[in-house]
Amino acid sequence: LHPWNSSLIRVGFAFANGALLLSIPIFGDKLVFHDVNNTISTFVHLSPATMYWTLRWGGGFGTSLIDDWWPDMFEVCPDMHAVDVFQGSLWHLLWSPEHDCRGTVTEFMGYASLFWIFFWGLPYALIMFCCLAGYIERNGKKNLYMHTLTSKNLMGRVLHAAPEKLKPLVYMLSHFVMTSLGTSISIVLWNSFILNTLYVSGIALVAVHNASKYMFRYVAAKEIPREIDRIAHSEDNLGAYQRVGEAP
């Protein structure tokens, strides 16, 4: 795979900053550390984008740092030292499309689409809608398709409007379209340190914000009934004391 090193890095960057990272606001992922399911979901969708940000920009220190530590392992750019020019000025931090490093639409969208079809779309459809369809239905197993069927977001509404027999096909096609559109964002992010940094950190903050709303509702749902019982108990006790005081 080494001859495809550069293209594979761009395909990974496209997926990580497209469909995967956008799943956080779309599905409402929450960074709740004491909740395993929410934490794992956030980690799965956020960590690839963080890793590819580190590869693309050398953790903010330039790709030469990557090459110094792991020579010839990651071909982010043909010349790993020349592209550190983005650190030279504010303009290059905002936009630095070096001609030998910027990549192509084919790499970011074309290859990414083919990768989705052969390594995710077809295997997922065969497993979920053919091989294990009966097992999933009999045992009431949950998956992303089932979650989307009950969702009220755009993808859920599209799926509900489709005929029953075509729902799996509509789901796969809508997933493909959203994934392909998501990868288009990566073309801009690849060329801008500032935009890439703000994008990843901004969606990470969305996960934190979702967690704060979740915790407020969770604590409220858990504590308010207890507080009502405590107040009711206090009122009953007060009433009992008053009745005793009024007794002849």
PDB file of C-alpha atoms in Angstrom:
ATOM      1  CA  LEU A   1       0.000   0.000   0.000  1.00  0.00           C
ATOM      2  CA  HIS A   2       2.995   2.325   0.294  1.00  0.00           C
ATOM      3  CA  PRO A   3       2.672   3.626  -3.313  1.00  0.00           C
ATOM      4  CA  TRP A   4      -0.847   4.799  -2.332  1.00  0.00           C
ATOM      5  CA  ASN A   5       0.345   6.369   0.927  1.00  0.00           C
ATOM      6  CA  SER A   6      -0.447   9.959  -0.036  1.00  0.00           C
ATOM      7  CA  SER A   7      -3.893   9.180  -1.496  1.00  0.00           C
ATOM      8  CA  LEU A   8      -4.911   6.958   1.443  1.00  0.00           C
ATOM      9  CA  ILE A   9      -4.017   9.715   3.911  1.00  0.00           C
ATOM     10  CA  ARG A  10      -6.274  12.109   1.987  1.00  0.00           C
ATOM     11  CA  VAL A  11      -9.101   9.554   1.866  1.00  0.00           C
ATOM     12  CA  GLY A  12      -8.773   9.035   5.621  1.00  0.00           C
ATOM     13  CA  PHE A  13      -8.712  12.805   6.194  1.00  0.00           C
ATOM     14  CA  ALA A  14     -11.870  13.162   4.084  1.00  0.00           C
ATOM     15  CA  PHE A  15     -13.793  10.501   6.016  1.00  0.00           C
ATOM     16  CA  ALA A  16     -12.556  11.654   9.418  1.00  0.00           C
ATOM     17  CA  ASN A  17     -13.583  15.287   8.854  1.00  0.00           C
ATOM     18  CA  GLY A  18     -16.715  14.428   6.887  1.00  0.00           C
ATOM     19  CA  ALA A  19     -19.263  11.804   7.861  1.00  0.00           C
ATOM     20  CA  LEU A  20     -17.502  10.670  11.038  1.00  0.00           C
ATOM     21  CA  LEU A  21     -17.041  14.061  12.678  1.00  0.00           C
ATOM     22  CA  LEU A  22     -20.420  15.383  11.509  1.00  0.00           C
ATOM     23  CA  SER A  23     -22.060  12.417  13.255  1.00  0.00           C
ATOM     24  CA  ILE A  24     -21.501  14.247  16.561  1.00  0.00           C
ATOM     25  CA  PRO A  25     -23.978  17.085  15.856  1.00  0.00           C
ATOM     26  CA  ILE A  26     -26.228  14.886  13.668  1.00  0.00           C
ATOM     27  CA  PHE A  27     -26.717  12.128  16.261  1.00  0.00           C
ATOM     28  CA  GLY A  28     -26.191  14.322  19.324  1.00  0.00           C
ATOM     29  CA  ASP A  29     -23.095  12.575  20.710  1.00  0.00           C
ATOM     30  CA  LYS A  30     -22.288  13.594  24.277  1.00  0.00           C
ATOM     31  CA  LEU A  31     -18.960  13.647  26.119  1.00  0.00           C
ATOM     32  CA  VAL A  32     -20.223  12.208  29.409  1.00  0.00           C
ATOM     33  CA  PHE A  33     -17.258  10.468  31.019  1.00  0.00           C
ATOM     34  CA  HIS A  34     -19.267   8.306  33.441  1.00  0.00           C
ATOM     35  CA  ASP A  35     -21.551   7.078  30.628  1.00  0.00           C
ATOM     36  CA  VAL A  36     -19.745   4.366  28.618  1.00  0.00           C
ATOM     37  CA  ASN A  37     -22.040   4.413  25.569  1.00  0.00           C
ATOM     38  CA  ASN A  38     -21.935   8.183  25.108  1.00  0.00           C
ATOM     39  CA  THR A  39     -18.183   8.391  25.699  1.00  0.00           C
ATOM     40  CA  ILE A  40     -17.397   5.577  23.235  1.00  0.00           C
ATOM     41  CA  SER A  41     -19.656   7.081  20.550  1.00  0.00           C
ATOM     42  CA  THR A  42     -17.987  10.486  20.935  1.00  0.00           C
ATOM     43  CA  PHE A  43     -14.494   8.953  20.938  1.00  0.00           C
ATOM     44  CA  VAL A  44     -15.197   6.873  17.788  1.00  0.00           C
ATOM     45  CA  HIS A  45     -16.406   9.932  15.856  1.00  0.00           C
ATOM     46  CA  LEU A  46     -13.922  12.508  17.205  1.00  0.00           C
ATOM     47  CA  SER A  47     -10.577  10.691  17.508  1.00  0.00           C
ATOM     48  CA  PRO A  48      -9.991  10.025  13.743  1.00  0.00           C
ATOM     49  CA  ALA A  49     -10.346  13.748  12.959  1.00  0.00           C
ATOM     50  CA  THR A  50      -7.952  14.573  15.800  1.00  0.00           C
ATOM     51  CA  MET A  51      -5.418  12.032  14.522  1.00  0.00           C
ATOM     52  CA  TYR A  52      -5.592  13.327  10.938  1.00  0.00           C
ATOM     53  CA  TRP A  53      -5.302  16.930  12.151  1.00  0.00           C
ATOM     54  CA  THR A  54      -2.087  15.861  13.887  1.00  0.00           C
ATOM     55  CA  LEU A  55      -0.804  14.159  10.719  1.00  0.00           C
ATOM     56  CA  ARG A  56      -1.709  17.017   8.385  1.00  0.00           C
ATOM     57  CA  TRP A  57      -0.235  19.782  10.536  1.00  0.00           C
ATOM     58  CA  GLY A  58       2.304  17.914  12.644  1.00  0.00           C
ATOM     59  CA  GLY A  59       0.343  18.774  15.768  1.00  0.00           C
ATOM     60  CA  GLY A  60       0.763  22.453  14.885  1.00  0.00           C
ATOM     61  CA  PHE A  61       4.555  22.184  14.500  1.00  0.00           C
ATOM     62  CA  GLY A  62       4.602  21.284  10.790  1.00  0.00           C
ATOM     63  CA  THR A  63       4.822  18.014   8.885  1.00  0.00           C
ATOM     64  CA  SER A  64       8.626  18.037   9.194  1.00  0.00           C
ATOM     65  CA  LEU A  65       8.134  16.895  12.793  1.00  0.00           C
ATOM     66  CA  ILE A  66       6.227  13.825  11.565  1.00  0.00           C
ATOM     67  CA  ASP A  67       8.983  13.021   9.086  1.00  0.00           C
ATOM     68  CA  ASP A  68      11.718  13.499  11.694  1.00  0.00           C
ATOM     69  CA  TRP A  69      10.107  10.998  14.048  1.00  0.00           C
ATOM     70  CA  TRP A  70       8.809   8.533  11.434  1.00  0.00           C
ATOM     71  CA  PRO A  71      10.895   8.964   8.263  1.00  0.00           C
ATOM     72  CA  ASP A  72       9.128   7.992   5.026  1.00  0.00           C
ATOM     73  CA  MET A  73       6.198   6.442   6.909  1.00  0.00           C
ATOM     74  CA  PHE A  74       3.537   9.111   6.304  1.00  0.00           C
ATOM     75  CA  GLU A  75       3.640  10.881   2.935  1.00  0.00           C
ATOM     76  CA  VAL A  76       1.371  13.768   3.831  1.00  0.00           C
ATOM     77  CA  CYS A  77       3.184  15.900   1.240  1.00  0.00           C
ATOM     78  CA  PRO A  78       5.939  15.102  -1.268  1.00  0.00           C
ATOM     79  CA  ASP A  79       8.321  17.422   0.595  1.00  0.00           C
ATOM     80  CA  MET A  80       7.482  17.130   4.291  1.00  0.00           C
ATOM     81  CA  HIS A  81       9.788  20.034   5.232  1.00  0.00           C
ATOM     82  CA  ALA A  82       8.822  22.563   2.543  1.00  0.00           C
ATOM     83  CA  VAL A  83       5.170  22.741   3.574  1.00  0.00           C
ATOM     84  CA  ASP A  84       6.040  24.103   7.031  1.00  0.00           C
ATOM     85  CA  VAL A  85       5.703  27.472   5.330  1.00  0.00           C
ATOM     86  CA  PHE A  86       2.175  27.680   6.793  1.00  0.00           C
ATOM     87  CA  GLN A  87       3.778  28.743  10.093  1.00  0.00           C
ATOM     88  CA  GLY A  88       5.376  31.800   8.480  1.00  0.00           C
ATOM     89  CA  SER A  89       2.432  34.208   8.481  1.00  0.00           C
ATOM     90  CA  LEU A  90      -1.200  34.625   9.503  1.00  0.00           C
ATOM     91  CA  TRP A  91      -2.262  34.391   5.855  1.00  0.00           C
ATOM     92  CA  HIS A  92      -0.548  31.017   5.413  1.00  0.00           C
ATOM     93  CA  LEU A  93      -2.173  29.802   8.629  1.00  0.00           C
ATOM     94  CA  LEU A  94      -5.543  30.672   7.113  1.00  0.00           C
ATOM     95  CA  TRP A  95      -4.848  29.406   3.585  1.00  0.00           C
ATOM     96  CA  SER A  96      -1.787  27.497   2.374  1.00  0.00           C
ATOM     97  CA  PRO A  97      -2.582  25.368  -0.710  1.00  0.00           C
ATOM     98  CA  GLU A  98       0.945  24.360  -1.720  1.00  0.00           C
ATOM     99  CA  HIS A  99       0.795  23.038  -5.291  1.00  0.00           C
ATOM    100  CA  ASP A 100       2.567  19.774  -4.493  1.00  0.00           C
ATOM    101  CA  CYS A 101       0.517  19.095  -1.341  1.00  0.00           C
ATOM    102  CA  ARG A 102      -3.017  20.274  -1.896  1.00  0.00           C
ATOM    103  CA  GLY A 103      -4.434  17.021  -3.288  1.00  0.00           C
ATOM    104  CA  THR A 104      -7.189  16.615  -5.857  1.00  0.00           C
ATOM    105  CA  VAL A 105     -10.976  16.347  -5.902  1.00  0.00           C
ATOM    106  CA  THR A 106     -10.530  12.779  -7.133  1.00  0.00           C
ATOM    107  CA  GLU A 107      -8.541  11.872  -4.016  1.00  0.00           C
ATOM    108  CA  PHE A 108     -10.825  13.612  -1.518  1.00  0.00           C
ATOM    109  CA  MET A 109     -14.187  12.685  -3.070  1.00  0.00           C
ATOM    110  CA  GLY A 110     -13.711  10.081  -5.822  1.00  0.00           C
ATOM    111  CA  TYR A 111     -11.488   7.649  -3.953  1.00  0.00           C
ATOM    112  CA  ALA A 112     -13.429   8.265  -0.738  1.00  0.00           C
ATOM    113  CA  SER A 113     -16.701   7.373  -2.488  1.00  0.00           C
ATOM    114  CA  LEU A 114     -15.234   4.153  -3.909  1.00  0.00           C
ATOM    115  CA  PHE A 115     -13.827   3.273  -0.491  1.00  0.00           C
ATOM    116  CA  TRP A 116     -17.273   3.791   1.077  1.00  0.00           C
ATOM    117  CA  ILE A 117     -18.980   1.570  -1.515  1.00  0.00           C
ATOM    118  CA  PHE A 118     -16.618  -1.407  -1.294  1.00  0.00           C
ATOM    119  CA  PHE A 119     -15.468  -1.292   2.333  1.00  0.00           C
ATOM    120  CA  TRP A 120     -18.567  -0.025   4.152  1.00  0.00           C
ATOM    121  CA  GLY A 121     -21.698   0.242   1.998  1.00  0.00           C
ATOM    122  CA  LEU A 122     -21.783  -3.207   0.405  1.00  0.00           C
ATOM    123  CA  PRO A 123     -20.547  -5.139   3.506  1.00  0.00           C
ATOM    124  CA  TYR A 124     -23.024  -3.290   5.763  1.00  0.00           C
ATOM    125  CA  ALA A 125     -25.957  -3.899   3.398  1.00  0.00           C
ATOM    126  CA  LEU A 126     -25.135  -7.608   2.984  1.00  0.00           C
ATOM    127  CA  ILE A 127     -24.754  -8.175   6.733  1.00  0.00           C
ATOM    128  CA  MET A 128     -27.652  -6.065   8.035  1.00  0.00           C
ATOM    129  CA  PHE A 129     -30.268  -6.542   5.313  1.00  0.00           C
ATOM    130  CA  CYS A 130     -29.423 -10.034   4.033  1.00  0.00           C
ATOM    131  CA  CYS A 131     -27.258 -12.361   6.139  1.00  0.00           C
ATOM    132  CA  LEU A 132     -28.325 -11.273   9.634  1.00  0.00           C
ATOM    133  CA  ALA A 133     -31.671  -9.597   8.896  1.00  0.00           C
ATOM    134  CA  GLY A 134     -33.723 -12.432  10.490  1.00  0.00           C
ATOM    135  CA  TYR A 135     -31.433 -12.693  13.529  1.00  0.00           C
ATOM    136  CA  ILE A 136     -31.582  -8.933  14.155  1.00  0.00           C
ATOM    137  CA  GLU A 137     -35.385  -8.891  13.940  1.00  0.00           C
ATOM    138  CA  ARG A 138     -35.887 -11.983  16.140  1.00  0.00           C
ATOM    139  CA  ASN A 139     -33.587 -10.758  18.895  1.00  0.00           C
ATOM    140  CA  GLY A 140     -34.522  -7.086  18.739  1.00  0.00           C
ATOM    141  CA  LYS A 141     -30.951  -5.988  18.107  1.00  0.00           C
ATOM    142  CA  LYS A 142     -30.362  -2.267  17.601  1.00  0.00           C
ATOM    143  CA  ASN A 143     -28.200  -0.732  14.891  1.00  0.00           C
ATOM    144  CA  LEU A 144     -27.767   2.577  13.077  1.00  0.00           C
ATOM    145  CA  TYR A 145     -30.553   1.749  10.618  1.00  0.00           C
ATOM    146  CA  MET A 146     -33.011   1.074  13.465  1.00  0.00           C
ATOM    147  CA  HIS A 147     -31.909   4.269  15.195  1.00  0.00           C
ATOM    148  CA  THR A 148     -32.527   6.289  12.018  1.00  0.00           C
ATOM    149  CA  LEU A 149     -36.019   4.786  11.637  1.00  0.00           C
ATOM    150  CA  THR A 150     -36.996   6.276  15.005  1.00  0.00           C
ATOM    151  CA  SER A 151     -35.102   9.541  14.506  1.00  0.00           C
ATOM    152  CA  LYS A 152     -36.791  12.874  13.809  1.00  0.00           C
ATOM    153  CA  ASN A 153     -33.830  14.416  11.993  1.00  0.00           C
ATOM    154  CA  LEU A 154     -33.669  14.983   8.208  1.00  0.00           C
ATOM    155  CA  MET A 155     -32.412  11.478   7.434  1.00  0.00           C
ATOM    156  CA  GLY A 156     -35.165   9.963   9.585  1.00  0.00           C
ATOM    157  CA  ARG A 157     -37.885  11.985   7.849  1.00  0.00           C
ATOM    158  CA  VAL A 158     -36.598  10.964   4.412  1.00  0.00           C
ATOM    159  CA  LEU A 159     -36.616   7.320   5.483  1.00  0.00           C
ATOM    160  CA  HIS A 160     -40.177   7.538   6.848  1.00  0.00           C
ATOM    161  CA  ALA A 161     -41.423   8.977   3.540  1.00  0.00           C
ATOM    162  CA  ALA A 162     -40.039   6.027   1.550  1.00  0.00           C
ATOM    163  CA  PRO A 163     -42.094   2.884   0.766  1.00  0.00           C
ATOM    164  CA  GLU A 164     -41.511   0.052   3.246  1.00  0.00           C
ATOM    165  CA  LYS A 165     -39.696  -2.237   0.807  1.00  0.00           C
ATOM    166  CA  LEU A 166     -37.399   0.560  -0.353  1.00  0.00           C
ATOM    167  CA  LYS A 167     -36.426   1.861   3.093  1.00  0.00           C
ATOM    168  CA  PRO A 168     -33.085  -0.062   3.231  1.00  0.00           C
ATOM    169  CA  LEU A 169     -32.137   1.159  -0.257  1.00  0.00           C
ATOM    170  CA  VAL A 170     -33.138   4.754   0.543  1.00  0.00           C
ATOM    171  CA  TYR A 171     -31.151   4.552   3.794  1.00  0.00           C
ATOM    172  CA  MET A 172     -27.987   3.365   2.019  1.00  0.00           C
ATOM    173  CA  LEU A 173     -28.340   5.960  -0.776  1.00  0.00           C
ATOM    174  CA  SER A 174     -28.955   8.833   1.652  1.00  0.00           C
ATOM    175  CA  HIS A 175     -25.993   7.683   3.754  1.00  0.00           C
ATOM    176  CA  PHE A 176     -23.828   7.632   0.614  1.00  0.00           C
ATOM    177  CA  VAL A 177     -24.939  11.126  -0.445  1.00  0.00           C
ATOM    178  CA  MET A 178     -24.328  12.596   3.015  1.00  0.00           C
ATOM    179  CA  THR A 179     -20.929  10.901   3.220  1.00  0.00           C
ATOM    180  CA  SER A 180     -19.917  12.177  -0.227  1.00  0.00           C
ATOM    181  CA  LEU A 181     -21.037  15.720   0.594  1.00  0.00           C
ATOM    182  CA  GLY A 182     -19.208  15.531   3.902  1.00  0.00           C
ATOM    183  CA  THR A 183     -15.931  14.646   2.217  1.00  0.00           C
ATOM    184  CA  SER A 184     -16.141  17.831   0.120  1.00  0.00           C
ATOM    185  CA  ILE A 185     -15.523  19.876   3.286  1.00  0.00           C
ATOM    186  CA  SER A 186     -12.122  18.239   3.646  1.00  0.00           C
ATOM    187  CA  ILE A 187     -10.807  19.900   0.464  1.00  0.00           C
ATOM    188  CA  VAL A 188     -10.973  23.291   2.213  1.00  0.00           C
ATOM    189  CA  LEU A 189      -9.846  22.002   5.619  1.00  0.00           C
ATOM    190  CA  TRP A 190      -6.761  20.325   4.110  1.00  0.00           C
ATOM    191  CA  ASN A 191      -5.496  23.725   2.986  1.00  0.00           C
ATOM    192  CA  SER A 192      -6.217  25.758   6.128  1.00  0.00           C
ATOM    193  CA  PHE A 193      -4.658  25.192   9.535  1.00  0.00           C
ATOM    194  CA  ILE A 194      -6.971  27.698  11.207  1.00  0.00           C
ATOM    195  CA  LEU A 195     -10.201  26.398   9.640  1.00  0.00           C
ATOM    196  CA  ASN A 196      -9.264  22.765  10.309  1.00  0.00           C
ATOM    197  CA  THR A 197      -8.428  23.566  13.938  1.00  0.00           C
ATOM    198  CA  LEU A 198     -11.613  25.589  14.513  1.00  0.00           C
ATOM    199  CA  TYR A 199     -13.729  22.925  12.813  1.00  0.00           C
ATOM    200  CA  VAL A 200     -12.460  20.009  14.903  1.00  0.00           C
ATOM    201  CA  SER A 201     -12.387  21.923  18.188  1.00  0.00           C
ATOM    202  CA  GLY A 202     -15.815  23.446  17.477  1.00  0.00           C
ATOM    203  CA  ILE A 203     -17.467  20.054  17.003  1.00  0.00           C
ATOM    204  CA  ALA A 204     -15.677  18.785  20.122  1.00  0.00           C
ATOM    205  CA  LEU A 205     -17.331  21.677  21.988  1.00  0.00           C
ATOM    206  CA  VAL A 206     -20.694  20.578  20.532  1.00  0.00           C
ATOM    207  CA  ALA A 207     -20.165  17.192  22.238  1.00  0.00           C
ATOM    208  CA  VAL A 208     -19.393  19.003  25.510  1.00  0.00           C
ATOM    209  CA  HIS A 209     -22.483  21.203  25.105  1.00  0.00           C
ATOM    210  CA  ASN A 210     -24.653  18.145  24.399  1.00  0.00           C
ATOM    211  CA  ALA A 211     -23.243  16.568  27.548  1.00  0.00           C
ATOM    212  CA  SER A 212     -24.133  19.621  29.647  1.00  0.00           C
ATOM    213  CA  LYS A 213     -27.750  19.540  28.414  1.00  0.00           C
ATOM    214  CA  TYR A 214     -27.912  15.787  28.993  1.00  0.00           C
ATOM    215  CA  MET A 215     -26.552  16.087  32.522  1.00  0.00           C
ATOM    216  CA  PHE A 216     -28.986  18.875  33.388  1.00  0.00           C
ATOM    217  CA  ARG A 217     -31.937  16.794  32.196  1.00  0.00           C
ATOM    218  CA  TYR A 218     -30.570  13.580  33.710  1.00  0.00           C
ATOM    219  CA  VAL A 219     -29.947  15.137  37.112  1.00  0.00           C
ATOM    220  CA  ALA A 220     -33.301  16.922  36.987  1.00  0.00           C
ATOM    221  CA  ALA A 221     -35.171  13.715  36.081  1.00  0.00           C
ATOM    222  CA  LYS A 222     -33.357  11.835  38.831  1.00  0.00           C
ATOM    223  CA  GLU A 223     -33.409  14.383  41.640  1.00  0.00           C
ATOM    224  CA  ILE A 224     -36.727  16.216  41.213  1.00  0.00           C
ATOM    225  CA  PRO A 225     -38.909  13.168  42.144  1.00  0.00           C
ATOM    226  CA  ARG A 226     -36.760  12.686  45.262  1.00  0.00           C
ATOM    227  CA  GLU A 227     -37.156  16.352  46.144  1.00  0.00           C
ATOM    228  CA  ILE A 228     -40.941  16.139  45.660  1.00  0.00           C
ATOM    229  CA  ASP A 229     -41.076  13.079  47.951  1.00  0.00           C
ATOM    230  CA  ARG A 230     -38.986  14.907  50.555  1.00  0.00           C
ATOM    231  CA  ILE A 231     -41.252  17.957  50.486  1.00  0.00           C
ATOM    232  CA  ALA A 232     -44.367  15.763  50.641  1.00  0.00           C
ATOM    233  CA  HIS A 233     -42.883  13.928  53.637  1.00  0.00           C
ATOM    234  CA  SER A 234     -42.123  17.230  55.329  1.00  0.00           C
ATOM    235  CA  GLU A 235     -45.669  18.484  54.760  1.00  0.00           C
ATOM    236  CA  ASP A 236     -47.133  15.231  56.123  1.00  0.00           C
ATOM    237  CA  ASN A 237     -44.970  15.482  59.229  1.00  0.00           C
ATOM    238  CA  LEU A 238     -45.891  19.137  59.704  1.00  0.00           C
ATOM    239  CA  GLY A 239     -49.572  18.273  59.377  1.00  0.00           C
ATOM    240  CA  ALA A 240     -49.204  15.515  61.954  1.00  0.00           C
ATOM    241  CA  TYR A 241     -47.521  17.886  64.423  1.00  0.00           C
ATOM    242  CA  GLN A 242     -50.286  20.477  63.926  1.00  0.00           C
ATOM    243  CA  ARG A 243     -52.981  17.872  64.541  1.00  0.00           C
ATOM    244  CA  VAL A 244     -51.241  16.773  67.745  1.00  0.00           C
ATOM    245  CA  GLY A 245     -50.952  20.394  68.872  1.00  0.00           C
ATOM    246  CA  GLU A 246     -54.659  21.031  68.254  1.00  0.00           C
ATOM    247  CA  ALA A 247     -55.797  17.892  70.121  1.00  0.00           C
ATOM    248  CA  PRO A 248     -57.591  18.623  73.476  1.00  0.00           C
TER     249      PRO A 248
END
